[in-house]
CSV table of C-alpha atoms and ligand atoms in Angstrom, one decimal:
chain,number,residue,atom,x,y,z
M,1,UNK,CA,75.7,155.7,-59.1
M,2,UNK,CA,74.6,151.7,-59.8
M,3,UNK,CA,71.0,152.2,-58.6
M,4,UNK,CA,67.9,151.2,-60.3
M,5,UNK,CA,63.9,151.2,-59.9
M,6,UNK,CA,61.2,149.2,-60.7
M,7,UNK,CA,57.6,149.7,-59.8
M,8,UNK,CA,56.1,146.5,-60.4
M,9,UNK,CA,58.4,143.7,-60.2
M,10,UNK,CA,58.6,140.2,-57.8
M,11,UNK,CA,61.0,142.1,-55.9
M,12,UNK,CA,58.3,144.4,-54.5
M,13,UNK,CA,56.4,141.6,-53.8
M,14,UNK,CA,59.3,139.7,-51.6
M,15,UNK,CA,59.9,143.1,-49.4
M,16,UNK,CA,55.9,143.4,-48.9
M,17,UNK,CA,54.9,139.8,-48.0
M,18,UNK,CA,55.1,137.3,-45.8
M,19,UNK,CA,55.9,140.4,-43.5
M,20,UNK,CA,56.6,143.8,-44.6
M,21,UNK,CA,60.2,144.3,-44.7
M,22,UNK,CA,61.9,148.0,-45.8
M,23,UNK,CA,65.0,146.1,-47.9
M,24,UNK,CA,66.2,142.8,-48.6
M,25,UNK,CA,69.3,141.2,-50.3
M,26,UNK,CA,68.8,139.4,-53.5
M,27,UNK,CA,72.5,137.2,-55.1
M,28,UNK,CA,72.1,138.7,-58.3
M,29,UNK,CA,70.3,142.2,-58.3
M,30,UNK,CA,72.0,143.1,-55.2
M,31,UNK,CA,70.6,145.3,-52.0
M,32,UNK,CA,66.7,146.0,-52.7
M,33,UNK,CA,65.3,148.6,-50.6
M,34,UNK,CA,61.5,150.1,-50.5
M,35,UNK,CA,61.2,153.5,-51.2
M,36,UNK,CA,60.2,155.2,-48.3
M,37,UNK,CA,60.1,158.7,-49.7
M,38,UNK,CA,57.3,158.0,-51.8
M,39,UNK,CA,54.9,156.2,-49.5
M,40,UNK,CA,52.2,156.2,-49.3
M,41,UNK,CA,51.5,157.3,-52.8
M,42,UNK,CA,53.6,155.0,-54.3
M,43,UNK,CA,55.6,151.7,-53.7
M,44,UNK,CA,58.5,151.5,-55.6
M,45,UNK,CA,62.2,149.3,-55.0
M,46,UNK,CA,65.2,150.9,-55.6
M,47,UNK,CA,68.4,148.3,-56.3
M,48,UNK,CA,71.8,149.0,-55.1
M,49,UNK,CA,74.8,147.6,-56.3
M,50,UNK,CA,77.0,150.6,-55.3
M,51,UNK,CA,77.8,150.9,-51.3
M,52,UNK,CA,78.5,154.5,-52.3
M,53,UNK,CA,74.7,154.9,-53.6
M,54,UNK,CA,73.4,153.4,-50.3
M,55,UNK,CA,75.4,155.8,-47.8
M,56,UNK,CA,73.7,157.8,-50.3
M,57,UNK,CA,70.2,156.3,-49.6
M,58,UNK,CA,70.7,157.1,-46.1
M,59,UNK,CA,71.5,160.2,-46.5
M,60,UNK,CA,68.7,161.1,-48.3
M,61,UNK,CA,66.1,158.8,-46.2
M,62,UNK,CA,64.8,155.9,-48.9
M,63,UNK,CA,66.1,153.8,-45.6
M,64,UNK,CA,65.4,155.3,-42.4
M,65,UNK,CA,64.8,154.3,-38.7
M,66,UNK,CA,67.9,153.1,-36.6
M,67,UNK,CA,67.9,149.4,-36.7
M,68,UNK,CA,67.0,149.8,-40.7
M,69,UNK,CA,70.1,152.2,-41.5
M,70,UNK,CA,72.3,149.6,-40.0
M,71,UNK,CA,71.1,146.7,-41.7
M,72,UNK,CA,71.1,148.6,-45.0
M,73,UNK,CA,75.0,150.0,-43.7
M,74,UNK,CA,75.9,146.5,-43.5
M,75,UNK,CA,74.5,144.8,-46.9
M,76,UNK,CA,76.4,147.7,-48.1
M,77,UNK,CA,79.7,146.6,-47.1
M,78,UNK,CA,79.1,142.9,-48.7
M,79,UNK,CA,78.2,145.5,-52.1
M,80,UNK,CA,81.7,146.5,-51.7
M,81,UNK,CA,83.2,143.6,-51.8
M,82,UNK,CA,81.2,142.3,-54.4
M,83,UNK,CA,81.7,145.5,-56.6
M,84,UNK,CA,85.7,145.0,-56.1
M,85,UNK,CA,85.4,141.7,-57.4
M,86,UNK,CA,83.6,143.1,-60.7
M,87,UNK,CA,86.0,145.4,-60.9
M,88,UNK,CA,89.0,143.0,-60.3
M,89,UNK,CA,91.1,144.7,-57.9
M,90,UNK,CA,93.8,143.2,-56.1
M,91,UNK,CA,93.2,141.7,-52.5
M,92,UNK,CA,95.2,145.3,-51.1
M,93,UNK,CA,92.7,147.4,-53.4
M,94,UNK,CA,89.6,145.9,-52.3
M,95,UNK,CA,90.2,146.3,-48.1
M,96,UNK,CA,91.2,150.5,-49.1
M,97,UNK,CA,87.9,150.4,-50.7
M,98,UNK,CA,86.0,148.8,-48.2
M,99,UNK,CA,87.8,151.0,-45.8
M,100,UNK,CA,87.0,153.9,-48.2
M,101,UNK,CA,83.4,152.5,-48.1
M,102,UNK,CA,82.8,151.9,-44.6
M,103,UNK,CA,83.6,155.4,-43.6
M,104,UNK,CA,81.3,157.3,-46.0
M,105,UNK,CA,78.4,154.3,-44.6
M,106,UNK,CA,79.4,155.8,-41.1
M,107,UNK,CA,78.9,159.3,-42.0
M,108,UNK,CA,75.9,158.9,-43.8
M,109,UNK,CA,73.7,159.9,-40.7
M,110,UNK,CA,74.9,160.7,-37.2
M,111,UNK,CA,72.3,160.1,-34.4
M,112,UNK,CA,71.4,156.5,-34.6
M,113,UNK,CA,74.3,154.4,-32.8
M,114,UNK,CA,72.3,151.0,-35.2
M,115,UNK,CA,74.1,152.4,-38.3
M,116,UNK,CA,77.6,152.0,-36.0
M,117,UNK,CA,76.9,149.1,-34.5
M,118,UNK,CA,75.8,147.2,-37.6
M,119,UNK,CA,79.2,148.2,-39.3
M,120,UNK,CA,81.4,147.2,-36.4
M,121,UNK,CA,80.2,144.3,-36.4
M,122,UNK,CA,80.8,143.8,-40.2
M,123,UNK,CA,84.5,144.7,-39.5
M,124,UNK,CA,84.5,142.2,-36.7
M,125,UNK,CA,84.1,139.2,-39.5
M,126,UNK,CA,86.6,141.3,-41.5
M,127,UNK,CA,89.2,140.9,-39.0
M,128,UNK,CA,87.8,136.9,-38.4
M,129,UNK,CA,88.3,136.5,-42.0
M,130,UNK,CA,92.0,138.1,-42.3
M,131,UNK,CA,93.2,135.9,-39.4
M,132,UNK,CA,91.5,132.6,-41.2
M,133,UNK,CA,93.4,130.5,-43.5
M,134,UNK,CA,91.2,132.0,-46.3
M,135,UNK,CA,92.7,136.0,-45.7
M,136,UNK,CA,93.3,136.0,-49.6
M,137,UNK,CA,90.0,135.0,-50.8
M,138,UNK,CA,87.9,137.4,-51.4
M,139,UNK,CA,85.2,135.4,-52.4
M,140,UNK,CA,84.6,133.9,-48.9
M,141,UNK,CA,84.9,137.3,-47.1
M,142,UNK,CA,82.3,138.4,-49.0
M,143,UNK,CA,80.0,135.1,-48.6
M,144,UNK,CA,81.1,136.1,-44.8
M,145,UNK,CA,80.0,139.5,-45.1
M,146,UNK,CA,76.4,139.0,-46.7
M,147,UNK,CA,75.9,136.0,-44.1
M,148,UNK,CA,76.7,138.4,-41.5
M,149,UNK,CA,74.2,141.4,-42.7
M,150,UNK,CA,71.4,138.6,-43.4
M,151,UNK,CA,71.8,137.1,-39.6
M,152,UNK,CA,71.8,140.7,-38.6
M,153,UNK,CA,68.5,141.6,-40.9
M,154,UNK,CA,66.8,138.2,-39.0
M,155,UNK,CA,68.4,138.7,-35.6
M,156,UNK,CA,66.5,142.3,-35.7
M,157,UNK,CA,63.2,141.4,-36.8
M,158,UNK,CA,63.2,138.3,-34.1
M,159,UNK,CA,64.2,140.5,-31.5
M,160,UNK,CA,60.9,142.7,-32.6
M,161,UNK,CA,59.0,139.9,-32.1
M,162,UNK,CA,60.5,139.3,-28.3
M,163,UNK,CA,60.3,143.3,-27.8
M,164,UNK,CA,56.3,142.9,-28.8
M,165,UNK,CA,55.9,139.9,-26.4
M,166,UNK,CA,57.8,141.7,-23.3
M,167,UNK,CA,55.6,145.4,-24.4
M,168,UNK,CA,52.1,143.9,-24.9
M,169,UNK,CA,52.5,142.2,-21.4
M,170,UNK,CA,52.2,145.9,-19.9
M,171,UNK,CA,49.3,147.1,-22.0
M,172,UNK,CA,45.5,147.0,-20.1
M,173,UNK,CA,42.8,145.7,-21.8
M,174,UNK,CA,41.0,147.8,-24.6
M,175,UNK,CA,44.7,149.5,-24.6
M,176,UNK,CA,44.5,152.8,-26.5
M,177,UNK,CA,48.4,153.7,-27.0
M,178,UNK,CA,49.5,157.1,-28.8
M,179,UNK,CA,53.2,156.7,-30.3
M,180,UNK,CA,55.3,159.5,-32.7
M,181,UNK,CA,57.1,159.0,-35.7
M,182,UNK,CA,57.6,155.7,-37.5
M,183,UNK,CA,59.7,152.9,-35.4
M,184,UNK,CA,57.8,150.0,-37.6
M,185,UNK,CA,58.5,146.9,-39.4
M,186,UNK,CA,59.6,150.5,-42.4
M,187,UNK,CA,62.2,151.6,-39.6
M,188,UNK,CA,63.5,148.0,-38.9
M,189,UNK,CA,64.0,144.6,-40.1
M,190,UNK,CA,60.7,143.5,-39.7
M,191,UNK,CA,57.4,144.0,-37.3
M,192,UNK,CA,58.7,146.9,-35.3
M,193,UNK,CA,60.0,147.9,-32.0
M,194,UNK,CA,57.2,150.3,-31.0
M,195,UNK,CA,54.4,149.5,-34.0
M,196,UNK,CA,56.1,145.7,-32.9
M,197,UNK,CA,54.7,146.3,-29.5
M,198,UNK,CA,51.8,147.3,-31.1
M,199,UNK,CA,51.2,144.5,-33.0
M,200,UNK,CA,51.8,142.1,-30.1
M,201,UNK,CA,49.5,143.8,-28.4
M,202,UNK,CA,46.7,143.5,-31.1
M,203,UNK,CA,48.1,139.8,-31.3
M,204,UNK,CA,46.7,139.2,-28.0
M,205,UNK,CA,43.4,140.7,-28.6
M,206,UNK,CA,44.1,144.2,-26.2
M,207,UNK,CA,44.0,147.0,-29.0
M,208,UNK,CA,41.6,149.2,-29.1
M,209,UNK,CA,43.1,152.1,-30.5
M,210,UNK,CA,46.5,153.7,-32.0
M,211,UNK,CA,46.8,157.1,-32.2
M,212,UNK,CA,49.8,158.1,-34.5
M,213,UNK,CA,51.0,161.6,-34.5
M,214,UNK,CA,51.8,163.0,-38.5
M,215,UNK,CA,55.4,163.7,-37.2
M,216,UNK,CA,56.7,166.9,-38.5
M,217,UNK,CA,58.5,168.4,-40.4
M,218,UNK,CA,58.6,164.6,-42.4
M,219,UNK,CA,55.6,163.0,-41.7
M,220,UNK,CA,56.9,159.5,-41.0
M,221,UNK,CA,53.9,159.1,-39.2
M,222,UNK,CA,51.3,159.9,-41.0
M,223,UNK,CA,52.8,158.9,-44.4
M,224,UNK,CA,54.5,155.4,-42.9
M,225,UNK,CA,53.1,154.5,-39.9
M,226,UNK,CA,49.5,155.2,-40.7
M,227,UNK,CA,49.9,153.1,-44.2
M,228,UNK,CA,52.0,149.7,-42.2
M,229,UNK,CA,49.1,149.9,-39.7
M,230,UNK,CA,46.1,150.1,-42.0
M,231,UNK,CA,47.6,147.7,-44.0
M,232,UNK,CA,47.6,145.5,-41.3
M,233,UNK,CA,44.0,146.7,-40.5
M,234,UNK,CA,44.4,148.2,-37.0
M,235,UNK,CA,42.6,150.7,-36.1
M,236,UNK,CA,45.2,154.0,-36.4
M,237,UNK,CA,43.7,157.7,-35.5
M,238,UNK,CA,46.3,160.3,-37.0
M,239,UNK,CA,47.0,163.1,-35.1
M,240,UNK,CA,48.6,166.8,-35.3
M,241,UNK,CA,52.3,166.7,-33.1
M,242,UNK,CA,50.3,169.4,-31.1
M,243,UNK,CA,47.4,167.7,-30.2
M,244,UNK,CA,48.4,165.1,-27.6
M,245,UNK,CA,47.8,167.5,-24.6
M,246,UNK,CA,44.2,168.0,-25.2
M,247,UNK,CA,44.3,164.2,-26.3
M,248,UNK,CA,45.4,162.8,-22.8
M,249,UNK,CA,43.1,165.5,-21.4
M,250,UNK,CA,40.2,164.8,-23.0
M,251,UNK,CA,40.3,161.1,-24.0
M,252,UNK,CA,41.8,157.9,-22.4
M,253,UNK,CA,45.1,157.3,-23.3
M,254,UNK,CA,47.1,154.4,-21.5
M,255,UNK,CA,50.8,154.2,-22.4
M,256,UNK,CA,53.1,156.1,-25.3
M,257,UNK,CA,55.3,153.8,-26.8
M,258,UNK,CA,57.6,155.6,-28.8
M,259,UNK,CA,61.1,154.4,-30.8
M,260,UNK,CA,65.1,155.3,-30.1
M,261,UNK,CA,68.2,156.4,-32.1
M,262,UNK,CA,70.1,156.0,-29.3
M,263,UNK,CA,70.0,155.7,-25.6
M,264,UNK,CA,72.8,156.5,-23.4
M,265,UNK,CA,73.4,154.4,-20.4
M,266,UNK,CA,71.7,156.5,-18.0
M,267,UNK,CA,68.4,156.1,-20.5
M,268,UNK,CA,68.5,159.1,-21.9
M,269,UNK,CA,67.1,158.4,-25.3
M,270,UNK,CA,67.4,160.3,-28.5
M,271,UNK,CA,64.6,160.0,-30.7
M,272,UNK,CA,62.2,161.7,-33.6
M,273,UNK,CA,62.1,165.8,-32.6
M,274,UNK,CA,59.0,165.9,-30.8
M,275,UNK,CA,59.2,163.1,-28.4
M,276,UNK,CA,60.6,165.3,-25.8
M,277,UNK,CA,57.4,167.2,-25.8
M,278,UNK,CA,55.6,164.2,-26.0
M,279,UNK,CA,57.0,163.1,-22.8
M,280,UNK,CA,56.5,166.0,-20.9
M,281,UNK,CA,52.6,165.8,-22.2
M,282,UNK,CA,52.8,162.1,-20.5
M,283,UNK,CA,54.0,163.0,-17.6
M,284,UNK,CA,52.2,165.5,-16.4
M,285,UNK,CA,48.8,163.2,-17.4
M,286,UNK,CA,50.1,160.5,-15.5
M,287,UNK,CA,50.6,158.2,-18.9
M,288,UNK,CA,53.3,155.7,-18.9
M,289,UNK,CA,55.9,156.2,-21.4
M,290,UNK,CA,57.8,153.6,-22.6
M,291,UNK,CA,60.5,153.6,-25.2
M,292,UNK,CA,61.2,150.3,-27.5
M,293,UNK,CA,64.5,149.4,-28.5
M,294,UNK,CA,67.1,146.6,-29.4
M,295,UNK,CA,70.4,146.5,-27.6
M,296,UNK,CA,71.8,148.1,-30.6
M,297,UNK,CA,70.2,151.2,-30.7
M,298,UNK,CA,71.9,151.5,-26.7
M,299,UNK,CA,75.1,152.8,-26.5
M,300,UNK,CA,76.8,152.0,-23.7
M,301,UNK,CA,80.0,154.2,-24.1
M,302,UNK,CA,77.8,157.0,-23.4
M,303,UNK,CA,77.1,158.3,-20.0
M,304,UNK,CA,74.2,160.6,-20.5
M,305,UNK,CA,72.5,162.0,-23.5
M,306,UNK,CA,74.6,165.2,-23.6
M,307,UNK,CA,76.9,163.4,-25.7
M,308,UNK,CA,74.6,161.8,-28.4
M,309,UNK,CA,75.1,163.9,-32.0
M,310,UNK,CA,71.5,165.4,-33.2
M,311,UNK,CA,71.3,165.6,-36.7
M,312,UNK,CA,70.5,169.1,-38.2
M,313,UNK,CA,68.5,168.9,-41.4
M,314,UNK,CA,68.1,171.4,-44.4
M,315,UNK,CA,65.6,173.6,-43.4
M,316,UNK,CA,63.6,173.1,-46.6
M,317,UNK,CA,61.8,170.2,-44.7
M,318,UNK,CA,60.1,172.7,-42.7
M,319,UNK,CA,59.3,175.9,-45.7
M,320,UNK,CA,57.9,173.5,-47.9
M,321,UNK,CA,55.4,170.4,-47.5
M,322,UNK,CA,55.0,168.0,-51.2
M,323,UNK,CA,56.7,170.8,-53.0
M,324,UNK,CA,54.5,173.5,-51.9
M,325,UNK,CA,56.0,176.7,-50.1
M,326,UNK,CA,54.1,176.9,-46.5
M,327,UNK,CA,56.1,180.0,-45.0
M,328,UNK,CA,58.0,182.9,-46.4
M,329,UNK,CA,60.7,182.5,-48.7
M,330,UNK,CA,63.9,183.3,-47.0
M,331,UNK,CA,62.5,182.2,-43.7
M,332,UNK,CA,65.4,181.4,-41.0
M,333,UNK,CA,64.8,177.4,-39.4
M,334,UNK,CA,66.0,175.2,-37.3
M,335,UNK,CA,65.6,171.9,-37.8
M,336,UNK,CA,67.0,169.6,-35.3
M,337,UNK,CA,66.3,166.0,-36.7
M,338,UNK,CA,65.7,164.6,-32.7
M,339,UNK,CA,65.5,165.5,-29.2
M,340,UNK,CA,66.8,163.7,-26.2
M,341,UNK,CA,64.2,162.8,-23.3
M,342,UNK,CA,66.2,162.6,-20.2
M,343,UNK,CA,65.6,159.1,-18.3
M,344,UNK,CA,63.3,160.5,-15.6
M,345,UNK,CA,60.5,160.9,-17.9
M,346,UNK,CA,60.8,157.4,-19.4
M,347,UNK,CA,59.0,154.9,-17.3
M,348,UNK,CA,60.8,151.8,-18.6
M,349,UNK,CA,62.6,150.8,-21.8
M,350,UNK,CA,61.2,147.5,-23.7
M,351,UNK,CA,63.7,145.3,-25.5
M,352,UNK,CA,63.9,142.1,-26.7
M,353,UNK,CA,65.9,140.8,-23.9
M,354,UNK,CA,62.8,141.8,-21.4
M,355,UNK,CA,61.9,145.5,-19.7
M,356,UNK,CA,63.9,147.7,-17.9
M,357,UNK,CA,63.6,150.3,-16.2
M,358,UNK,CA,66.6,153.2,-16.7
M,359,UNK,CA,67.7,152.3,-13.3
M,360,UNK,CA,68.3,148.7,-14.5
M,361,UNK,CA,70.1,150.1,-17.6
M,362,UNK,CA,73.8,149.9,-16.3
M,363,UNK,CA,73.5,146.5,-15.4
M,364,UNK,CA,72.1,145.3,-18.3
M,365,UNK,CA,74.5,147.1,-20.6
M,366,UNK,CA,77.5,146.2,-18.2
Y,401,MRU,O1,64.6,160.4,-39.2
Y,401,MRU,P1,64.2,158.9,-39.1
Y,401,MRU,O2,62.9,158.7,-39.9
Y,401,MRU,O3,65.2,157.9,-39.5
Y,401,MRU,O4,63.8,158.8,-37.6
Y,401,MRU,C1,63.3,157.6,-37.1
Y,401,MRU,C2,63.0,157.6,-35.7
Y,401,MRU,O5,63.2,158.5,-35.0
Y,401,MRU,C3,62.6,156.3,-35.1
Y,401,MRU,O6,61.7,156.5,-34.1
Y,401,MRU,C4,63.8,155.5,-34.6
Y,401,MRU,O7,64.8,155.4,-35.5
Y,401,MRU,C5,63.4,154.2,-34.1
Y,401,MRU,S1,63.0,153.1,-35.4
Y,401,MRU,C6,62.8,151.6,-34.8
């Protein structure tokens, strides 16, 4: 596959500042991406040139959160394009390719509706572009294409910003929030949808504490959230996944704000395994629970959460932590990648088109 990594290059530097970002696009090296597997022991880029190698990358989680799989699904369409014209194929060759390609980007993961989104809307300028008068240039579909996954990459990371506005407006002062997993400026374009409204809330001077739970069996939270938010220097407690109970019991705690994969229209919302329970904890300690997402992580074509796909993961995740056995060999697992919290334990959903509660959902989505 047409992959390659650096450790120390300029490129590292353009995905880690202004704002972190988990992957950019660069003309001539082609789709950069951080990573994440190896944080926080390491930053390294990986470049992609292949659309093959980043369904691939997917798969395998060096991109992962919902709106972050989508943005890299759709730079990895303009790579197809690009890649047919290196290769030379004829107009015909190069839309069964893409076709080839886009299907293997869509299969890469299952539970985040972002990674379907972002690809329908890449064949929406597909279709723009065959019914233009320049259908037999490829060179402008894929100038289309990139455009497209670049105002996609922005649009996200604006909306995060909007999202942290509406979700810090909720949060008390000296707000000590708990959230689980890793829906930051890593999972996303840029800033965050829950770690954004965590930011925003810092922004206006109301943070006093974020407690992160480590997020089994892959640690997204205490290998990626706990790094984006000390590196942003706010002050992140990591906890155990079974440690909020006595948390809420024992200490203040005044809202959960947690990511999505994807929320049906009722507002049930899928999301890192261990939210559920999370929930649950909330509820019954009176904590609000709030869930932070962009309009493309909802999925309106779905009535209820009984419908959204959970991903099932090798088992290995949970018999072995940083190559080190930690059960029995042979030991049987199940390893559901998310849960579904049904809408009656969520007490409003933050976007970046303003807060809703799942009551308001079907008109919003409607
Ligand atoms: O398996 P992952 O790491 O892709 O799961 C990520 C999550 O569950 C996030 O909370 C979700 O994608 C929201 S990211 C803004």
């Amino acid at each position: 596959m047409m992959m390659s990594q650096a450790t120390a290059t300029p490129l590292i530097e353009r995905l880690l500042a202004p704002t972190l970002t988990p992957l950019l696009w660069d003309d001539e090296a082609g789709l950069v991406m951080l990573d994440q597997r190896q944080l926080p022991q390491a930053v390294m880029v990986l470049t992609y040139t292949c659309p093959l190698a980043v369904a691939e990358a997917i798969t395998t989680m060096v991109v992962r959160g919902a709106p972050a799989i989508g943005l890299a699904a759709a730079y990895g369409l303009a790579l197809s394009v690009k890649q047919s014209l290196r290769q030379g194929l004829s107009l015909q060759a190069t839309l069964t390719q893409l076709h080839q390609h886009e299907a293997v980007l869509r299969a890469a993961r299952p539970t985040a509706v972002n990674l379907m989104a972002c690809l329908d809307a890449q064949l929406a300028v597909l279709q723009a572009w065959q019914a233009s008068p320049h259908a037999n240039d490829t060179t402008v579909l894929l100038a289309e294409l990139t455009q497209k996954a670049l105002a996609l990459h922005q649009a996200d990371a604006a909306g995060n910003q909007a999202m942290g506005r509406y979700g810090a407006e909720l949060m008390p002062d000296n707000a000590v929030l708990l959230t689980h997993c890793n829906a930051g400026a890593l999972a996303t374009g840029g800033y965050g949808t829950a770690l954004g409204v965590v930011r925003a809330t810092a922004e206006a001077g109301k943070l006093a504490r974020i407690y992160a739970n480590e997020t089994r069996p892959r640690l997204q939270g205490a290998q990626l959230t706990c790094w984006e938010l000390m590196n942003d220097n706010l002050p992140v407690t990591l906890l155990t996944d079974g440690m909020s109970g006595w948390l809420m019991q024992q200490r203040k705690v005044d809202a959960v704000v947690v990511g999505a994969d994807r929320i049906a229209r009722n507002g049930d919302a899928a999301n890192k395994i261990g939210t559920y329970n999370l929930a649950l904890v909330a509820k019954a300690h009176g904590v609000p629970f709030y869930v932070a997402a962009p309009r493309f992580t909802f999925d309106a074509a779905l009535a209820d959460g009984s419908g959204i796909p959970i991903e099932e993961r090798c088992g290995d995740e949970v018999r072995v932590i940083e190559g080190q056995a930690v059960s029995p060999a042979g030991l049987p697992v199940w390893n559901p990648g998310f849960d579904v919290t049904p809408a009656h334990l969520i007490t409003a959903f933050i976007t970046e088109a303003g807060v809703f509660t799942p009551e308001q959902l079907t008109d919003w989505l409607t």
